[in-house]
Amino acid sequence: MGEIAPAAAPLDRTALAELRLRLAENLRARAGEPATGAPRELLVCAGGACISCHSLAVADELESALAASGRAGRVRVVRVGCMGLCEAGPLVVVSPDGVYYQKVDREGARRIVAEHLGAGQVVRELELAWDAPDGRRLAGREVPFFAQQVKIALRNCGVIDPAAIEEYVARDGYLALEKSLFELSADDVIADIKSSGLRGRGGAGFPSGMKWQFVREAPGDEKFVVCNGDEGDPGAFMDRSLLEGDPHSIIEGMAIAGRVTGASRGFVYVRAEYPLAIERLGNALAAARRAGLLGEDILGSGFGFDIEIRIGAGAFVCGEETALLRSIEGKRGTPQPRPPFPAQHGLWGKPTLINNVETWASVAPILLRGPKWFAAIGTGRSKGTKVFALAGAIRNTGLVEVPMGISLRTIVEEIGGGIPNGRSFKAAQSGGPSGGCIPAAAADVAIDYESLQELGSIMGSGGLIILDDRTCMVELARFFLEFLVEESCGKCPPCRIGTRVMLNLLERITKGEAVPADLDTLEALGRHIQHTSLCDLGQTAPNAVLSTLRHFRAEYDAHVLEGRCPAGQCKALLTYTIVAEACSGCALCAKACPSGGITGEIKHLHVIDQELCIHCGACLSVCPTDAVDAV
Amino acid sequence: MSGVAPARGGQGRDDRERAAIRTGGKETMVTLTIDGRVAKVREGATVLDAARAIGVRIPTLCQHEALEPWGGCRLCLVDVTKKEWSGWEKMVVSCMFPAEEGLAVSTASERVVATRKVVLDLLLARCPEAPLVQSLAREYGIERTSYQENPEPTDCVLCGLCTRVCDQIGVSAISTVNRGAGKEVAPPFHEAPPDCIGCLACAEICPTDCIPYETSDLGRTIWGRRFEMVRCPHCGRAHITKEQATFYAGRGGVPESYFLACDACKRKQMAKTFTSLAVAR
Ligand SMILES: Cc1cc2nc3c(=O)[nH]c(=O)nc-3n(C[C@H](O)[C@H](O)[C@H](O)COP(=O)(O)O)c2cc1C
Ligand code: SF4
Ligand code: SF4
Ligand code: SF4
Ligand code: SF4
Ligand code: FES
Ligand code: FES
């Protein structure tokens, strides 16, 4: 299997079918599916996180080592998208062996070529493996991080070279588009999306099939299809990884929607902070145009569709659909009251279908494998899978796609590999800044749109931050609210003024200046802001506060009634003392103390004057022997 | 009011036009109830239009008949429901929600009043000294805000009327800058706005009169910019800025001399013309 010729000329359906036949085995092997006769390939993660750990240099090193050992023509190095376990990057996979190597550097690259390819010996020190509690050694795809996942949206991420349209095609790419052009009627497609139970993955979870139908039925000779790739949640990178690792899956989903709704133009709105996603999507669009999969008369069907990229300037609120559409129109991104909904009155007043990146990537598999298959995954009203960006106090941080209905416990303990540093699991924050906290007590609840909402949180776009027992829930709520206060567009008073008032109250609590009535004010005001704000930013802004008030009330009470921060995080509430046995008398703390509150002679025990201490924590951070105690 | 006048010819649509857009020209009437009273309005009218038509008062701050509804101030919130919603009520802004057949609107239910009260309480925290906000709040029994007062009080409620009217005239000399609590209305870079024509529309539309300006025969100042006045060739009254005259002339294809005459003299001139016509006949 040599180089794959790039598709320079338009492809017809026969050519597409041939490509699929020719490359299918090869790609199945890469994805760990049963395959025969696949050539040996080295997959190097070229996702954002691995690139920043120099994975591209690793790929180059692999290529030169291959050349030096005379394997250049026989073993290909493929630069693929994010494999999910960014924590362990740069990742290299030897296919079809299914051996995963982690934290590979140039030296590691040379060893993989010499030992694994040369001597047929797996490089144990670099292999991604896990010793299970029952004594078994699990390696590669068997480790729970991969084994517990179900990949639909991410099916090609980490498997294909996003720059090679042929590889996407070989994974049955554009077959769903062909089906929607030549086999299914528009109503069939909508019926499939509806009965699959797919709901929007961008936040609100609106049934996608219904939205498609609204746009299809909306009167108008011009309609638009939009992909929301704004991904404003700090720390989230689901959509970025998809745009970088499998851009054609989004293009295909949008083209199908264009055919179904009668739109001939699409826009992908990507934030400017994602240059690699913009570049790869741009290349993919160009490749799809060259292959005749975008543009006029696609595959001779008479249907024409094309997509433009629009780059967002970065405000969080620009991810809100009405603000995003205004931004595409070249206006300032300010949310508009709904109704009218974009489906009736969207871009330039025309019916517009807007879906999230992950929603778009889920469309083609539903049409190919059937809505029943998709609907069999998940819970009563939440079907299929959800991609989460797993972060925080967890061993395996990264990108995971799990079936709806999975428990938080499975995510934390198995996929996430548990809480590091001997700490315990306290809560999870889902849904980004607009989301709420789920306490460890609810770890066995089946996660879906409904259960998260009942718990006072939201699915959101899929941020999932794991918190250990050192997290102060009041401070956490303050942190997220502060983000939203700054991102509020300021159009409506509940959000602009109300969230600011709530933030002031939280600041008082973390400083020990609050009175018990403040907690009631917080709660009442939070509910009003939820009901009166113009857009979902304001309507969800109180979630972090209200959910922590609900699940961690005792922690708030400790701050307000006892002036104590149980997690030991709120500096102003801590009492700083120096532990005699540990103090070396270096006097660094005395120098650092801004209030002159520490006295002692060099090489002798130092003492903190509690009257003078302003609780700044400087002594704690400078002490070289950890002699400062803060409780 | 020379400033607001052109707005009527701009994008501002009344319910009749909106209805025409929805129904493709046909005019249909819809019947709804507001606080138990029946209202009959043209399709395309908003709930607020319908309430006003039967004399039910709903407080508003960001709504103006010359401008597109904006839905920002949240004061005009009402509850709406329909028979088929089986008791479920939705809180919506009446200035934007379309009056629909069979809709039942409550403008003063306990929930609506409580909610509106919180909005006013918050506005009062921002604008503790603005007489309009004070009097609206007082209507809802609030004398002082229950929240922490804005350390830098302002009278601007950020209703956006000023920037929207300026946009509508086609000038866009001012806009809102910053996000969140730091949001304010300002000319670009906080400098005297180069595009401003000194029409005073923004100051006149401002519900809290918080845009300062000075105007006299000798000149006019607004947003830190000084304007020369043009005198009416007939009576000598200074009624319009030079920039206004040029701007209007540049638009409608009407000669600048038309705008130079003040309204009073234009009327007089017109009367004269009619009289002479009548005499001639
Ligand atoms: C403040 C705010 C930010 C949002 N940011 C995003 C975003 O970054 N990406 C996204 O897909 N949806 C975002 N949404 C949700 C969108 O408004 C919209 O619901 C979504 O794009 C619809 O697509 P879906 O039905 O496929 O989820 C945001 C909503 C709000 C209120
Ligand atoms: S809720 Fe917040 S972000 Fe949304 S329109 Fe109102 S002020 Fe702007
Ligand atoms: S916490 Fe700050 S003020 Fe208090 S003793 Fe340490 S350095 Fe000094
Ligand atoms: S006075 Fe200037 S800023 Fe105000 S509406 Fe007129 S042109 Fe706009
Ligand atoms: S200056 Fe006046 S008109 Fe402009 S936003 Fe403020 S209150 Fe409204
Ligand atoms: S970027 Fe390499 S695993 Fe995520
Ligand atoms: S008048 Fe309706 S929101 Fe301001």
PDB file of N, CA, C and O in Angstrom, chain A residues 238 388-392 394 400 408 411-412 428-432 438 447 452 462-466:
ATOM      1  N   MET A 238     -13.989  19.809  22.735  1.00  0.00           N
ATOM      2  CA  MET A 238     -14.649  18.763  21.958  1.00  0.00           C
ATOM      3  C   MET A 238     -14.756  19.189  20.500  1.00  0.00           C
ATOM      4  O   MET A 238     -14.413  18.454  19.579  1.00  0.00           O
ATOM      5  N   PHE A 388     -17.306  14.373  26.155  1.00  0.00           N
ATOM      6  CA  PHE A 388     -16.973  15.238  27.288  1.00  0.00           C
ATOM      7  C   PHE A 388     -15.479  15.572  27.258  1.00  0.00           C
ATOM      8  O   PHE A 388     -14.661  14.744  26.865  1.00  0.00           O
ATOM      9  N   ALA A 389     -15.162  16.781  27.705  1.00  0.00           N
ATOM     10  CA  ALA A 389     -13.761  17.134  27.932  1.00  0.00           C
ATOM     11  C   ALA A 389     -13.535  16.944  29.427  1.00  0.00           C
ATOM     12  O   ALA A 389     -14.030  17.711  30.250  1.00  0.00           O
ATOM     13  N   LEU A 390     -12.841  15.891  29.759  1.00  0.00           N
ATOM     14  CA  LEU A 390     -12.640  15.508  31.149  1.00  0.00           C
ATOM     15  C   LEU A 390     -11.429  16.251  31.689  1.00  0.00           C
ATOM     16  O   LEU A 390     -10.345  16.190  31.112  1.00  0.00           O
ATOM     17  N   ALA A 391     -11.630  16.960  32.805  1.00  0.00           N
ATOM     18  CA  ALA A 391     -10.534  17.768  33.331  1.00  0.00           C
ATOM     19  C   ALA A 391     -10.626  17.831  34.852  1.00  0.00           C
ATOM     20  O   ALA A 391     -11.559  17.306  35.449  1.00  0.00           O
ATOM     21  N   GLY A 392      -9.663  18.486  35.454  1.00  0.00           N
ATOM     22  CA  GLY A 392      -9.678  18.692  36.894  1.00  0.00           C
ATOM     23  C   GLY A 392      -8.899  17.632  37.637  1.00  0.00           C
ATOM     24  O   GLY A 392      -7.900  17.112  37.146  1.00  0.00           O
ATOM     25  N   ILE A 394      -8.379  14.528  38.170  1.00  0.00           N
ATOM     26  CA  ILE A 394      -8.619  13.199  37.625  1.00  0.00           C
ATOM     27  C   ILE A 394      -7.346  12.739  36.913  1.00  0.00           C
ATOM     28  O   ILE A 394      -6.648  13.558  36.325  1.00  0.00           O
ATOM     29  N   VAL A 400     -13.460  12.263  25.904  1.00  0.00           N
ATOM     30  CA  VAL A 400     -14.084  10.940  25.948  1.00  0.00           C
ATOM     31  C   VAL A 400     -15.481  11.005  25.357  1.00  0.00           C
ATOM     32  O   VAL A 400     -16.185  11.987  25.518  1.00  0.00           O
ATOM     33  N   LEU A 408     -21.578   8.762  36.585  1.00  0.00           N
ATOM     34  CA  LEU A 408     -20.414   9.582  36.877  1.00  0.00           C
ATOM     35  C   LEU A 408     -19.303   8.708  37.467  1.00  0.00           C
ATOM     36  O   LEU A 408     -18.127   8.901  37.208  1.00  0.00           O
ATOM     37  N   ILE A 411     -17.327   7.132  34.802  1.00  0.00           N
ATOM     38  CA  ILE A 411     -16.445   8.117  34.165  1.00  0.00           C
ATOM     39  C   ILE A 411     -15.250   8.414  35.056  1.00  0.00           C
ATOM     40  O   ILE A 411     -14.109   8.423  34.613  1.00  0.00           O
ATOM     41  N   VAL A 412     -15.514   8.631  36.335  1.00  0.00           N
ATOM     42  CA  VAL A 412     -14.432   9.033  37.231  1.00  0.00           C
ATOM     43  C   VAL A 412     -13.496   7.868  37.518  1.00  0.00           C
ATOM     44  O   VAL A 412     -12.282   7.968  37.344  1.00  0.00           O
ATOM     45  N   ALA A 428     -18.648  16.899  40.646  1.00  0.00           N
ATOM     46  CA  ALA A 428     -18.261  17.171  39.266  1.00  0.00           C
ATOM     47  C   ALA A 428     -19.023  18.403  38.807  1.00  0.00           C
ATOM     48  O   ALA A 428     -20.187  18.580  39.158  1.00  0.00           O
ATOM     49  N   GLN A 429     -18.347  19.235  38.057  1.00  0.00           N
ATOM     50  CA  GLN A 429     -18.999  20.418  37.486  1.00  0.00           C
ATOM     51  C   GLN A 429     -19.234  20.104  36.021  1.00  0.00           C
ATOM     52  O   GLN A 429     -18.296  19.864  35.265  1.00  0.00           O
ATOM     53  N   SER A 430     -20.489  20.083  35.608  1.00  0.00           N
ATOM     54  CA  SER A 430     -20.771  19.789  34.201  1.00  0.00           C
ATOM     55  C   SER A 430     -21.312  21.020  33.507  1.00  0.00           C
ATOM     56  O   SER A 430     -21.854  21.920  34.149  1.00  0.00           O
ATOM     57  N   GLY A 431     -21.130  21.069  32.200  1.00  0.00           N
ATOM     58  CA  GLY A 431     -21.777  22.114  31.408  1.00  0.00           C
ATOM     59  C   GLY A 431     -21.044  23.439  31.346  1.00  0.00           C
ATOM     60  O   GLY A 431     -21.618  24.433  30.923  1.00  0.00           O
ATOM     61  N   GLY A 432     -19.791  23.477  31.766  1.00  0.00           N
ATOM     62  CA  GLY A 432     -19.051  24.734  31.668  1.00  0.00           C
ATOM     63  C   GLY A 432     -19.542  25.742  32.690  1.00  0.00           C
ATOM     64  O   GLY A 432     -20.239  25.384  33.628  1.00  0.00           O
ATOM     65  N   ILE A 438     -22.538  18.454  40.501  1.00  0.00           N
ATOM     66  CA  ILE A 438     -23.189  17.209  40.865  1.00  0.00           C
ATOM     67  C   ILE A 438     -22.383  16.638  42.015  1.00  0.00           C
ATOM     68  O   ILE A 438     -21.181  16.408  41.875  1.00  0.00           O
ATOM     69  N   ILE A 447     -26.289   9.520  33.727  1.00  0.00           N
ATOM     70  CA  ILE A 447     -26.186  10.883  33.208  1.00  0.00           C
ATOM     71  C   ILE A 447     -26.953  11.041  31.902  1.00  0.00           C
ATOM     72  O   ILE A 447     -26.684  10.353  30.921  1.00  0.00           O
ATOM     73  N   LEU A 452     -29.339  15.471  34.693  1.00  0.00           N
ATOM     74  CA  LEU A 452     -28.464  16.589  35.029  1.00  0.00           C
ATOM     75  C   LEU A 452     -29.297  17.810  35.404  1.00  0.00           C
ATOM     76  O   LEU A 452     -28.978  18.538  36.341  1.00  0.00           O
ATOM     77  N   GLY A 462     -20.495  19.952  27.125  1.00  0.00           N
ATOM     78  CA  GLY A 462     -19.729  18.762  27.478  1.00  0.00           C
ATOM     79  C   GLY A 462     -18.468  18.971  28.298  1.00  0.00           C
ATOM     80  O   GLY A 462     -17.620  18.092  28.355  1.00  0.00           O
ATOM     81  N   GLY A 463     -18.350  20.096  28.955  1.00  0.00           N
ATOM     82  CA  GLY A 463     -17.238  20.255  29.884  1.00  0.00           C
ATOM     83  C   GLY A 463     -17.528  19.406  31.113  1.00  0.00           C
ATOM     84  O   GLY A 463     -18.677  19.323  31.545  1.00  0.00           O
ATOM     85  N   LEU A 464     -16.533  18.724  31.638  1.00  0.00           N
ATOM     86  CA  LEU A 464     -16.748  17.922  32.847  1.00  0.00           C
ATOM     87  C   LEU A 464     -15.500  18.050  33.712  1.00  0.00           C
ATOM     88  O   LEU A 464     -14.445  17.500  33.388  1.00  0.00           O
ATOM     89  N   ILE A 465     -15.637  18.808  34.794  1.00  0.00           N
ATOM     90  CA  ILE A 465     -14.490  19.048  35.658  1.00  0.00           C
ATOM     91  C   ILE A 465     -14.685  18.280  36.957  1.00  0.00           C
ATOM     92  O   ILE A 465     -15.704  18.419  37.630  1.00  0.00           O
ATOM     93  N   ILE A 466     -13.715  17.433  37.279  1.00  0.00           N
ATOM     94  CA  ILE A 466     -13.813  16.617  38.487  1.00  0.00           C
ATOM     95  C   ILE A 466     -13.142  17.368  39.637  1.00  0.00           C
ATOM     96  O   ILE A 466     -12.048  17.913  39.484  1.00  0.00           O
TER      97      ILE A 466
END
